[in-house]
Short mmCIF file of C-alpha atoms (C1' of nucleotides) in Angstrom, two decimals:
data_model
loop_
_atom_site.label_atom_id
_atom_site.label_comp_id
_atom_site.label_asym_id
_atom_site.label_seq_id
_atom_site.Cartn_x
_atom_site.Cartn_y
_atom_site.Cartn_z
CA MET A 36 117.78 97.80 85.60
CA ALA A 37 119.35 94.56 86.83
CA ARG A 38 122.97 93.69 86.60
CA VAL A 39 123.97 90.35 85.19
CA LEU A 40 127.43 88.65 85.34
CA LEU A 41 127.99 86.36 82.34
CA VAL A 42 130.65 83.80 82.63
CA GLU A 43 131.48 82.07 79.40
CA ASP A 44 134.81 81.18 77.82
CA ASP A 45 133.58 80.89 74.24
CA PRO A 46 133.83 84.44 72.86
CA THR A 47 131.16 83.82 70.21
CA VAL A 48 128.57 82.50 72.57
CA ALA A 49 129.46 85.25 75.03
CA ASP A 50 128.93 87.81 72.40
CA VAL A 51 125.63 86.72 71.31
CA VAL A 52 124.18 86.07 74.73
CA GLY A 53 125.65 89.28 76.03
CA ARG A 54 124.04 91.25 73.23
CA TYR A 55 120.59 89.60 73.85
CA LEU A 56 120.83 90.33 77.55
CA SER A 57 121.76 93.97 76.93
CA HIS A 58 119.08 94.26 74.49
CA ALA A 59 116.65 92.90 77.14
CA GLY A 60 117.59 95.81 79.36
CA PHE A 61 120.24 94.24 81.58
CA GLU A 62 123.59 95.70 82.40
CA VAL A 63 126.03 92.82 81.47
CA ASP A 64 129.48 92.18 82.95
CA ARG A 65 131.64 89.54 81.34
CA ALA A 66 134.10 87.13 82.58
CA GLY A 67 136.06 84.48 80.46
CA ASP A 68 137.12 82.16 83.28
CA GLY A 69 136.41 81.25 86.83
CA HIS A 70 138.85 83.40 88.59
CA ALA A 71 137.77 86.50 86.62
CA ALA A 72 134.26 85.66 87.51
CA LEU A 73 134.86 85.57 91.19
CA ALA A 74 136.82 88.75 91.09
CA LEU A 75 134.07 90.46 89.03
CA ALA A 76 131.37 89.21 91.24
CA ALA A 77 133.02 90.55 94.31
CA GLU A 78 133.61 93.91 92.67
CA CYS A 79 130.19 94.67 91.05
CA SER A 80 127.96 92.48 93.06
CA PRO A 81 125.55 91.43 90.27
CA ASP A 82 121.84 90.61 90.70
CA LEU A 83 122.27 87.40 88.80
CA VAL A 84 125.03 85.20 87.34
CA VAL A 85 124.86 83.22 84.17
CA LEU A 86 127.46 80.55 84.50
CA ASP A 87 128.98 78.06 82.06
CA LEU A 88 129.61 74.76 83.75
CA MET A 89 132.56 73.99 81.50
CA LEU A 90 135.29 76.54 82.12
CA PRO A 91 139.02 76.70 81.65
CA GLY A 92 140.82 76.69 85.05
CA LEU A 93 138.24 76.86 87.80
CA ASP A 94 135.33 74.59 87.03
CA GLY A 95 131.85 76.11 86.86
CA ARG A 96 130.69 73.93 89.73
CA GLN A 97 133.51 75.23 91.87
CA VAL A 98 132.80 78.79 90.91
CA CYS A 99 129.15 78.17 91.87
CA ARG A 100 130.09 76.91 95.30
CA ARG A 101 132.58 79.75 95.90
CA LEU A 102 129.90 82.18 94.97
CA ARG A 103 127.52 80.59 97.25
CA GLU A 104 129.78 80.74 100.19
CA ARG A 105 129.51 84.59 100.33
CA SER A 106 126.26 85.57 98.74
CA ALA A 107 122.76 84.33 97.73
CA VAL A 108 123.02 85.76 94.29
CA PRO A 109 120.86 83.83 91.85
CA ILE A 110 122.73 81.57 89.39
CA VAL A 111 121.66 80.31 85.98
CA MET A 112 123.80 77.42 84.84
CA LEU A 113 124.77 76.54 81.22
CA THR A 114 125.33 72.86 81.03
CA ALA A 115 126.54 70.92 78.04
CA LEU A 116 124.35 67.90 78.34
CA GLY A 117 120.73 67.66 79.38
CA GLU A 118 121.49 64.75 81.63
CA GLU A 119 119.71 64.29 84.87
CA ALA A 120 123.04 63.66 86.63
CA ASP A 121 124.41 67.01 85.50
CA ARG A 122 121.30 68.83 86.41
CA VAL A 123 121.24 67.37 89.91
CA ALA A 124 124.86 68.15 90.24
CA GLY A 125 124.25 71.79 89.23
CA LEU A 126 121.30 72.28 91.39
CA GLU A 127 123.26 70.74 94.30
CA THR A 128 126.01 73.26 94.05
CA GLY A 129 123.46 75.95 94.35
CA ALA A 130 122.20 76.88 90.97
CA ASP A 131 118.69 78.27 90.73
CA ASP A 132 118.07 77.20 87.22
CA TYR A 133 119.94 75.59 84.33
CA ILE A 134 119.75 75.49 80.62
CA THR A 135 121.33 73.00 78.24
CA LYS A 136 123.40 73.74 75.19
CA PRO A 137 122.56 74.17 72.52
CA PHE A 138 120.05 76.87 73.65
CA SER A 139 118.31 79.76 72.02
CA PRO A 140 119.49 83.10 73.43
CA ARG A 141 115.82 84.22 73.72
CA GLU A 142 115.12 81.20 75.94
CA LEU A 143 118.11 82.14 78.12
CA VAL A 144 116.78 85.61 78.60
CA LEU A 145 113.43 84.25 79.48
CA ARG A 146 114.97 82.02 82.15
CA VAL A 147 116.97 84.83 83.53
CA GLN A 148 113.89 87.05 83.81
CA SER A 149 111.98 84.15 85.35
CA VAL A 150 114.62 83.53 88.07
CA LEU A 151 114.98 87.24 88.81
CA ARG A 152 111.27 87.34 89.19
CA ARG A 153 111.26 84.45 91.51
CA THR A 154 114.10 85.58 93.59
CA LEU A 155 113.60 89.39 93.71
CA ALA A 156 109.91 89.64 93.85
CA PRO A 157 108.63 87.22 96.61
CA PRO A 158 110.93 88.06 99.51
CA PRO A 159 109.05 90.95 101.04
CA ALA A 160 105.91 89.16 102.00
CA GLY A 161 103.41 86.57 101.18
CA ARG A 162 104.18 83.07 100.18
CA GLY A 163 102.79 79.96 101.46
CA VAL A 164 99.36 79.38 102.88
CA LEU A 165 97.58 81.51 105.28
CA ARG A 166 94.83 80.11 107.59
CA ALA A 167 92.26 81.35 109.93
CA GLY A 168 89.57 78.86 110.85
CA SER A 169 88.05 77.53 107.78
CA LEU A 170 89.46 80.31 105.66
CA VAL A 171 92.41 79.23 103.54
CA VAL A 172 94.29 81.65 101.34
CA ASP A 173 97.08 80.38 98.99
CA VAL A 174 99.07 83.40 98.29
CA ALA A 175 101.21 81.87 95.46
CA ALA A 176 98.24 80.44 93.63
CA ARG A 177 96.05 83.46 94.50
CA VAL A 178 93.23 81.15 95.65
CA ALA A 179 91.11 81.76 98.65
CA THR A 180 88.74 79.14 99.97
CA ARG A 181 86.38 79.02 102.78
CA ASP A 182 85.00 75.61 103.95
CA GLY A 183 86.51 74.20 100.80
CA GLU A 184 84.63 76.50 98.49
CA SER A 185 86.64 78.85 96.55
CA LEU A 186 85.96 82.63 96.89
CA ALA A 187 85.71 84.86 93.93
CA LEU A 188 87.96 87.71 95.06
CA THR A 189 89.19 90.44 92.84
CA VAL A 190 92.82 91.34 92.57
CA ARG A 191 92.68 94.21 95.16
CA GLU A 192 90.44 92.22 97.54
CA PHE A 193 92.91 89.33 97.55
CA ASP A 194 95.82 91.50 98.14
CA LEU A 195 94.14 93.22 100.96
CA LEU A 196 93.03 90.06 102.62
CA ALA A 197 96.36 88.38 102.13
CA PHE A 198 98.25 91.31 103.53
CA LEU A 199 95.96 91.52 106.67
CA MET A 200 96.09 87.79 107.23
CA ALA A 201 99.93 87.87 106.89
CA HIS A 202 99.94 90.22 109.97
CA PRO A 203 97.24 88.74 112.06
CA GLY A 204 96.10 90.86 115.01
CA GLU A 205 98.01 93.90 113.95
CA ALA A 206 96.10 97.05 113.41
CA PHE A 207 96.70 99.22 110.25
CA SER A 208 95.54 102.65 109.43
CA ARG A 209 93.78 103.16 106.13
CA VAL A 210 96.71 105.31 104.94
CA THR A 211 99.15 102.43 105.83
CA LEU A 212 97.03 99.98 104.08
CA LEU A 213 96.95 102.20 100.99
CA GLU A 214 100.67 102.44 101.09
CA ARG A 215 101.46 98.71 101.65
CA VAL A 216 98.68 97.03 99.58
CA TRP A 217 98.05 99.61 96.95
CA GLY A 218 101.58 100.96 96.83
CA TRP A 219 100.28 104.67 96.98
CA THR A 220 101.65 107.39 99.10
CA TYR A 221 98.81 109.68 98.27
CA GLY A 222 95.23 109.15 97.40
CA ASP A 223 91.82 108.80 99.13
CA ALA A 224 91.83 106.54 102.14
CA SER A 225 88.12 105.92 101.86
CA THR A 226 89.01 103.53 99.01
CA VAL A 227 90.22 101.18 101.73
CA THR A 228 87.00 101.54 103.56
CA VAL A 229 84.98 100.46 100.53
CA HIS A 230 87.20 97.48 99.73
CA ILE A 231 87.01 96.27 103.30
CA ARG A 232 83.21 96.42 102.92
CA ARG A 233 83.29 94.38 99.82
CA LEU A 234 85.71 91.94 101.18
CA ARG A 235 83.48 91.48 104.20
CA GLU A 236 80.58 90.84 101.98
CA LYS A 237 82.46 87.84 100.52
CA VAL A 238 84.41 86.63 103.48
CA GLU A 239 82.44 87.15 106.62
CA ALA A 240 79.53 84.68 107.39
CA ASP A 241 77.55 87.71 108.66
CA PRO A 242 78.93 90.92 106.93
CA THR A 243 77.03 93.07 109.41
CA THR A 244 78.79 91.65 112.43
CA PRO A 245 82.30 90.94 111.20
CA VAL A 246 84.50 88.58 113.25
CA LEU A 247 87.51 88.44 110.88
CA LEU A 248 87.99 91.93 109.43
CA LEU A 249 87.53 94.06 112.46
CA THR A 250 87.28 97.81 112.57
CA VAL A 251 89.58 99.47 115.09
CA TRP A 252 87.84 102.81 115.70
CA GLY A 253 89.97 105.84 114.91
CA ILE A 254 92.70 103.66 113.71
CA GLY A 255 91.74 101.36 110.80
CA TYR A 256 91.36 97.69 110.48
CA ARG A 257 92.77 94.52 111.98
CA PHE A 258 92.44 90.85 111.10
CA GLU A 259 91.28 88.70 113.89
CA ALA A 260 94.27 86.96 115.48
CA GLY A 261 92.03 85.35 118.16
CA VAL A 262 91.50 81.67 118.04
CA SER A 263 92.91 79.02 115.65
CA ALA A 264 95.30 81.31 113.83
CA SER A 265 97.72 78.72 112.69
CA GLY A 266 97.22 75.01 112.81
CA VAL A 267 94.12 73.12 113.71
CA THR A 268 92.71 73.67 117.12
CA ALA A 269 90.66 71.00 118.67
CA SER A 270 87.15 71.76 117.66
CA GLY A 271 87.05 71.39 113.86
CA VAL A 272 89.17 68.30 113.22
CA SER A 273 88.18 65.20 114.98
CA ALA A 274 85.47 63.80 112.80
CA SER A 275 87.49 60.98 110.87
CA GLY A 276 89.64 59.59 113.63
CA GLU A 277 87.03 59.23 116.31
CA ARG A 278 88.27 56.30 118.24
CA SER A 279 87.24 56.33 121.84
CA MET B 83 118.66 74.60 115.31
CA ALA B 84 115.38 73.33 114.00
CA ARG B 85 114.59 69.74 113.43
CA VAL B 86 113.04 68.80 110.01
CA LEU B 87 111.55 65.51 109.04
CA LEU B 88 111.95 64.76 105.36
CA VAL B 89 109.40 62.25 103.92
CA GLU B 90 110.34 61.29 100.35
CA ASP B 91 110.50 57.94 98.64
CA ASP B 92 112.87 58.77 95.89
CA PRO B 93 116.57 58.27 97.32
CA THR B 94 118.17 60.69 94.92
CA VAL B 95 115.78 63.45 95.65
CA ALA B 96 115.87 62.84 99.37
CA ASP B 97 119.66 62.89 99.22
CA VAL B 98 119.99 66.23 97.53
CA VAL B 99 117.31 67.89 99.57
CA GLY B 100 118.52 66.32 102.82
CA ARG B 101 122.02 67.66 102.18
CA TYR B 102 120.71 71.15 101.34
CA LEU B 103 118.63 71.20 104.54
CA SER B 104 121.56 70.01 106.68
CA HIS B 105 123.79 72.62 105.07
CA ALA B 106 121.29 75.32 105.86
CA GLY B 107 121.61 74.28 109.56
CA PHE B 108 118.73 72.06 110.00
CA GLU B 109 118.88 68.69 111.68
CA VAL B 110 117.29 66.31 109.26
CA ASP B 111 115.43 62.99 109.79
CA ARG B 112 114.37 60.92 106.87
CA ALA B 113 111.57 58.63 106.18
CA GLY B 114 110.92 56.79 102.98
CA ASP B 115 107.24 56.02 103.33
CA GLY B 116 104.20 57.11 105.20
CA HIS B 117 104.22 54.72 108.17
CA ALA B 118 107.85 55.38 108.84
CA ALA B 119 107.03 59.09 108.72
CA LEU B 120 104.29 58.85 111.27
CA ALA B 121 106.49 56.81 113.51
CA LEU B 122 109.44 59.09 113.33
CA ALA B 123 107.31 62.19 113.69
CA ALA B 124 106.01 60.68 117.06
CA GLU B 125 109.43 59.84 118.15
CA CYS B 126 111.50 62.93 117.46
CA SER B 127 108.73 65.62 117.25
CA PRO B 128 110.16 67.65 114.42
CA ASP B 129 109.68 71.42 114.08
CA LEU B 130 108.59 71.04 110.54
CA VAL B 131 107.78 68.31 108.03
CA VAL B 132 108.70 68.20 104.44
CA LEU B 133 106.13 65.82 102.85
CA ASP B 134 105.99 64.24 99.39
CA LEU B 135 102.39 63.96 98.23
CA MET B 136 103.20 60.86 96.26
CA LEU B 137 104.36 58.12 98.57
CA PRO B 138 104.20 54.30 98.55
CA GLY B 139 101.84 52.78 100.96
CA LEU B 140 100.28 55.62 103.01
CA ASP B 141 99.49 58.47 100.66
CA GLY B 142 100.96 61.82 101.55
CA ARG B 143 97.59 63.39 102.04
CA GLN B 144 96.73 60.84 104.63
CA VAL B 145 99.96 61.28 106.45
CA CYS B 146 99.30 64.96 106.45
CA ARG B 147 95.86 64.38 108.02
CA ARG B 148 97.09 61.97 110.64
CA LEU B 149 99.88 64.48 111.61
CA ARG B 150 97.37 67.20 111.82
CA GLU B 151 95.26 65.09 114.22
CA ARG B 152 97.77 65.19 116.93
CA SER B 153 99.98 68.24 116.33
CA ALA B 154 100.15 71.59 114.69
CA VAL B 155 103.53 70.97 113.19
CA PRO B 156 104.17 72.99 110.08
CA ILE B 157 104.03 71.05 106.82
CA VAL B 158 105.59 71.88 103.45
CA MET B 159 104.11 69.58 100.81
CA LEU B 160 105.97 68.44 97.64
CA THR B 161 103.43 68.03 94.80
CA ALA B 162 104.21 66.34 91.59
CA LEU B 163 102.42 68.73 89.21
CA GLY B 164 101.02 72.11 89.56
CA GLU B 165 97.64 70.61 89.17
CA GLU B 166 94.83 72.53 90.68
CA ALA B 167 93.33 69.34 92.24
CA ASP B 168 96.54 68.38 93.93
CA ARG B 169 96.97 71.83 95.32
CA VAL B 170 93.54 72.20 96.67
CA ALA B 171 93.77 68.77 98.18
CA GLY B 172 97.02 69.62 99.88
CA LEU B 173 95.70 72.89 101.21
CA GLU B 174 92.55 71.31 102.53
CA THR B 175 94.49 68.68 104.44
CA GLY B 176 96.30 71.29 106.31
CA ALA B 177 99.63 71.92 104.55
CA ASP B 178 101.27 75.24 105.33
CA ASP B 179 103.02 75.68 102.13
CA TYR B 180 103.69 73.59 99.08
CA ILE B 181 106.15 73.46 96.18
CA THR B 182 105.79 71.76 92.85
CA LYS B 183 108.31 69.49 91.25
CA PRO B 184 110.64 70.08 89.64
CA PHE B 185 111.92 72.52 92.13
CA SER B 186 115.33 73.85 93.11
CA PRO B 187 116.58 72.75 96.39
CA ARG B 188 117.50 76.28 97.28
CA GLU B 189 113.92 77.36 96.86
CA LEU B 190 112.76 74.53 99.16
CA VAL B 191 115.13 75.62 101.80
CA LEU B 192 113.86 79.18 101.47
CA ARG B 193 110.24 77.97 101.85
CA VAL B 194 111.13 75.92 104.86
CA GLN B 195 112.83 78.87 106.55
CA SER B 196 109.90 81.12 105.59
CA VAL B 197 107.41 78.76 107.09
CA LEU B 198 109.36 78.37 110.27
CA ARG B 199 109.75 82.04 110.58
CA ARG B 200 105.94 82.45 110.31
CA THR B 201 104.99 79.72 112.67
CA LEU B 202 107.74 79.84 115.37
CA ALA B 203 107.76 83.53 115.81
CA PRO B 204 103.99 84.43 115.86
CA PRO B 205 102.96 87.97 116.37
CA PRO B 206 102.60 88.38 120.13
CA ALA B 207 106.28 87.86 120.61
CA GLY B 208 108.71 90.63 120.15
CA ARG B 209 105.84 93.12 119.57
CA GLY B 210 105.30 95.74 122.24
CA VAL B 211 103.07 94.15 124.78
CA LEU B 212 102.71 95.84 128.08
CA ARG B 213 101.58 94.05 131.16
CA ALA B 214 100.61 94.98 134.69
CA GLY B 215 98.88 92.33 136.71
CA SER B 216 96.06 90.94 134.69
CA LEU B 217 96.02 93.94 132.45
CA VAL B 218 97.54 93.40 129.09
CA VAL B 219 97.99 96.01 126.34
CA ASP B 220 99.10 95.05 122.81
CA VAL B 221 100.29 98.19 121.23
CA ALA B 222 100.50 96.81 117.72
CA ALA B 223 97.08 95.27 117.70
CA ARG B 224 95.73 98.29 119.74
CA VAL B 225 93.93 95.84 122.04
CA ALA B 226 93.69 96.10 125.77
CA THR B 227 92.45 93.19 127.82
CA ARG B 228 91.91 92.70 131.57
CA ASP B 229 91.40 89.15 132.81
CA GLY B 230 91.20 88.04 129.24
CA GLU B 231 88.19 90.35 128.43
CA SER B 232 88.82 93.04 125.96
CA LEU B 233 88.40 96.57 126.94
CA ALA B 234 86.65 99.06 124.65
CA LEU B 235 89.00 101.84 124.78
CA THR B 236 88.90 104.88 122.58
CA VAL B 237 91.96 106.10 120.62
CA ARG B 238 92.82 108.78 123.18
CA GLU B 239 92.30 106.46 126.12
CA PHE B 240 94.40 103.74 124.56
CA ASP B 241 97.24 106.09 123.80
CA LEU B 242 97.14 107.57 127.22
CA LEU B 243 97.27 104.17 128.95
CA ALA B 244 99.88 102.83 126.67
CA PHE B 245 102.06 105.95 127.41
CA LEU B 246 101.67 105.59 131.09
CA MET B 247 102.24 101.90 131.16
CA ALA B 248 105.35 102.36 129.03
CA HIS B 249 106.79 104.52 131.80
CA PRO B 250 105.68 102.70 134.86
CA GLY B 251 106.13 104.55 138.16
CA GLU B 252 106.93 107.73 136.55
CA ALA B 253 104.84 110.81 137.30
CA PHE B 254 103.73 113.12 134.49
CA SER B 255 102.18 116.50 134.73
CA ARG B 256 99.01 117.21 132.81
CA VAL B 257 100.80 119.55 130.51
CA THR B 258 103.49 116.99 129.76
CA LEU B 259 100.96 114.32 129.01
CA LEU B 260 99.09 116.74 126.73
CA GLU B 261 102.33 117.30 125.00
CA ARG B 262 103.45 113.68 124.72
CA VAL B 263 100.14 111.96 124.26
CA TRP B 264 98.13 114.55 122.49
CA GLY B 265 100.96 116.23 120.71
CA TRP B 266 99.81 119.66 121.87
CA THR B 267 101.86 122.44 123.27
CA TYR B 268 98.98 124.62 124.06
CA GLY B 269 95.32 123.58 125.21
CA ASP B 270 93.39 122.90 128.39
CA ALA B 271 94.94 120.62 130.79
CA SER B 272 91.68 119.59 132.21
CA THR B 273 91.22 117.49 129.12
CA VAL B 274 93.75 115.12 130.57
CA THR B 275 91.81 115.06 133.84
CA VAL B 276 88.68 113.91 132.18
CA HIS B 277 90.38 111.27 130.11
CA ILE B 278 92.02 109.85 133.27
CA ARG B 279 88.61 109.62 134.69
CA ARG B 280 87.11 107.81 131.79
CA LEU B 281 90.15 105.48 131.66
CA ARG B 282 89.73 104.60 135.30
CA GLU B 283 86.11 103.87 134.65
CA LYS B 284 87.20 101.12 132.28
CA VAL B 285 90.40 99.90 133.60
CA GLU B 286 90.07 100.10 137.45
CA ALA B 287 88.27 97.43 139.32
CA ASP B 288 86.95 100.11 141.65
CA PRO B 289 87.11 103.51 139.88
CA THR B 290 86.59 105.45 143.12
CA THR B 291 89.84 104.00 144.62
CA PRO B 292 92.31 103.56 141.87
CA VAL B 293 95.29 101.28 142.17
CA LEU B 294 96.71 101.55 138.60
CA LEU B 295 96.21 105.21 137.53
CA LEU B 296 97.21 107.11 140.57
CA THR B 297 96.95 110.80 141.26
CA VAL B 298 100.15 112.49 142.39
CA TRP B 299 98.91 115.58 144.11
CA GLY B 300 100.10 118.82 142.80
CA ILE B 301 101.94 116.98 140.02
CA GLY B 302 99.82 114.93 137.84
CA TYR B 303 99.49 111.13 137.33
CA ARG B 304 101.54 108.05 137.57
CA PHE B 305 100.96 104.39 136.61
CA GLU B 306 101.44 101.88 139.30
CA ALA B 307 104.49 99.83 138.66
CA GLY B 308 104.02 97.98 141.84
CA VAL B 309 103.56 94.34 142.69
CA SER B 310 100.17 92.82 142.94
CA ALA B 311 101.01 90.26 140.34
CA SER B 312 98.52 87.63 141.33
CA GLY B 313 95.41 88.18 143.38
CA VAL B 314 97.10 90.47 145.94
CA THR B 315 93.94 92.35 146.76
CA ALA B 316 93.41 95.63 148.32
CA SER B 317 92.54 94.76 151.80
CA GLY B 318 95.50 95.99 153.58
CA VAL B 319 97.00 98.29 151.04
CA SER B 320 97.14 101.19 153.32
CA ALA B 321 99.94 102.83 151.28
CA SER B 322 102.99 103.73 153.12
CA GLY B 323 102.15 105.99 156.06
CA GLU B 324 100.28 104.14 158.62
CA ARG B 325 100.55 106.97 161.19
CA SER B 326 97.32 108.17 162.61
"C1'" DG C 106 80.66 97.83 69.49
"C1'" DG C 107 78.50 95.97 73.30
"C1'" DT C 108 78.61 93.94 77.89
"C1'" DG C 109 80.14 92.94 82.18
"C1'" DT C 110 83.36 93.43 85.85
"C1'" DC C 111 86.35 95.96 88.71
"C1'" DC C 112 87.85 100.15 90.86
"C1'" DG C 113 88.04 104.69 92.88
"C1'" DT C 114 85.20 108.46 94.29
"C1'" DT C 115 81.34 110.96 96.36
"C1'" DC C 116 77.45 111.88 99.45
"C1'" DG C 117 74.22 111.44 103.35
"C1'" DT C 118 73.22 109.15 107.72
"C1'" DG C 119 73.75 107.77 112.26
"C1'" DC C 120 76.76 106.99 115.98
"C1'" DT C 121 81.04 107.61 118.63
"C1'" DT C 122 84.32 110.42 120.60
"C1'" DC C 123 86.38 114.58 122.15
"C1'" DG C 124 87.19 118.95 124.45
"C1'" DT C 125 85.28 122.40 127.49
"C1'" DA C 126 82.89 124.48 131.00
"C1'" DA C 127 81.03 124.67 135.66
"C1'" DG C 128 79.93 122.97 140.09
"C1'" DA C 129 81.11 119.63 143.85
"C1'" DA C 130 84.53 117.40 146.68
"C1'" DG C 131 89.08 116.87 148.49
"C1'" DC C 132 93.72 118.35 150.28
"C1'" DA C 133 97.23 121.54 152.66
"C1'" DG C 134 98.65 125.28 155.57
"C1'" DG C 135 97.80 128.96 158.59
"C1'" DC D 84 87.80 126.75 161.14
"C1'" DC D 85 88.78 129.02 157.19
"C1'" DT D 86 91.09 129.94 152.75
"C1'" DG D 87 93.15 128.88 148.34
"C1'" DC D 88 94.29 125.54 145.24
"C1'" DT D 89 93.81 121.04 143.04
"C1'" DT D 90 91.31 117.25 141.65
"C1'" DC D 91 86.82 114.98 140.61
"C1'" DT D 92 82.38 114.55 138.42
"C1'" DT D 93 78.85 115.49 135.35
"C1'" DA D 94 76.76 117.21 131.17
"C1'" DC D 95 76.60 118.86 126.47
"C1'" DG D 96 77.61 120.69 121.73
"C1'" DA D 97 80.47 119.90 117.95
"C1'" DA D 98 83.46 117.49 115.27
"C1'" DG D 99 85.12 113.12 113.55
"C1'" DC D 100 84.50 108.71 112.03
"C1'" DA D 101 82.61 104.39 109.81
"C1'" DC D 102 79.27 102.76 107.00
"C1'" DG D 103 76.23 101.96 103.24
"C1'" DA D 104 74.59 102.98 98.55
"C1'" DA D 105 75.15 104.63 94.24
"C1'" DC D 106 77.72 106.65 90.22
"C1'" DG D 107 80.86 107.07 86.33
"C1'" DG D 108 85.22 105.65 84.24
"C1'" DA D 109 88.62 102.01 82.87
"C1'" DC D 110 89.43 97.72 81.20
"C1'" DA D 111 89.08 93.14 79.24
"C1'" DC D 112 86.30 89.89 77.01
"C1'" DC D 113 82.95 88.53 73.68
#
DNA sequence: GGTGTCCGTTCGTGCTTCGTAAGAAGCAGG
DNA sequence: CCTGCTTCTTACGAAGCACGAACGGACACC
């Protein structure tokens, strides 16, 4: 599983936290001061760093900055006080989250997992808002609306739609979709066909003559890139402003 | 690099975020309220706007709408709470992404970069698009158009055309085409002949006197690399040898 | 335990596409 | 002009493909 570098000078705290993290399934490396932390980070390239702000020698903030100079590894900072000033300072130097002492080890583990989920999971694809005409898909919130009304899409339907909209105009074979949306490398491709059908039923104005989810004969499916992909094209907006 | 307009009334937040964005290589303009934002946007035409939803004077939502009326500039919205109402409102007014407070500045930078990547480099860019005169073939989308109108090509026809257009001017024997397009090492070469004919029917202006898919006698076929960019019509084509 | 939703599969239907065959037309050389 | 070869054209049967409808299992919620 993931590898965590724990930077903490107090042996007692380090011990407790280290045990908790190990128990949660992380591989834990430990460093007692800033220099050791930088050296270890360079050596084992951890997936996340838990960093005490108060350190002997190199200050935690400096360590944070130095780490940032050469990698984007997520950092969770341990601060002594819960003051806004400290928090801003911590975030400014590049921390992804912080937790104030005294803290429960359990909470720290939760934060670590949360940060990892945030930084590891999202990158591949899908964040932000996808649009096509009056169809709006919020990938993060998992909400799809058309003309302001929310659509009741199931999990698979949503993923399929989001994926296709994230690659507008590109044609994908059923097998490819099965692989990229379902995460399968085997399985029956007709599954995709059926889901496309169900999706059209909900998304298309006239499901029998689709204009968004198009069939590419002999290949698979493609999301309409055509008009008004991103941004608002002339036709729809006007209304309110109307000064002429 | 890209120019970002940051609209935020809280000076502390604006300061931190602004510094992060600068550090990430963006040129940052700042506005403290809605009116200033609109004025600045008109003046420096930013590549992206980071917009706080909660603003003194002109509300962020109104700013968003006003921006949208005159440009398609990407907008990342900062919302106070993860409230459903706020989100939906933001989405409906045309934001491209949103992020809820409290947020880590790093995450904001990532979002900004992600949105820019999405909106600045839209699909038909680096993707394989083949052109010859008014004939455009988008390999990824598997769409072929002539004079803007899409051509209904079948799988084989498309593959054949794409292959020939990818090697303009080069002549291929039927057997070679059978091998490279069909993936066959055996089989009847007349298959190719028929498909060329069908393709001409759809692609050539006058199928009886082809100008794109040319026959090379005794060899096979070749795609015309030639000129004829704009309206250079046939009239005098007369090929090379004008000897009677 | 019952109910409803979601999901993956299967089957039948109608249409599209493909490859081949066979005759007509075109080109080159003697 | 004739001959042999190549290319064009047309037509047709078979296979492939997309679609729609319906079924049974899995799961979560009540």
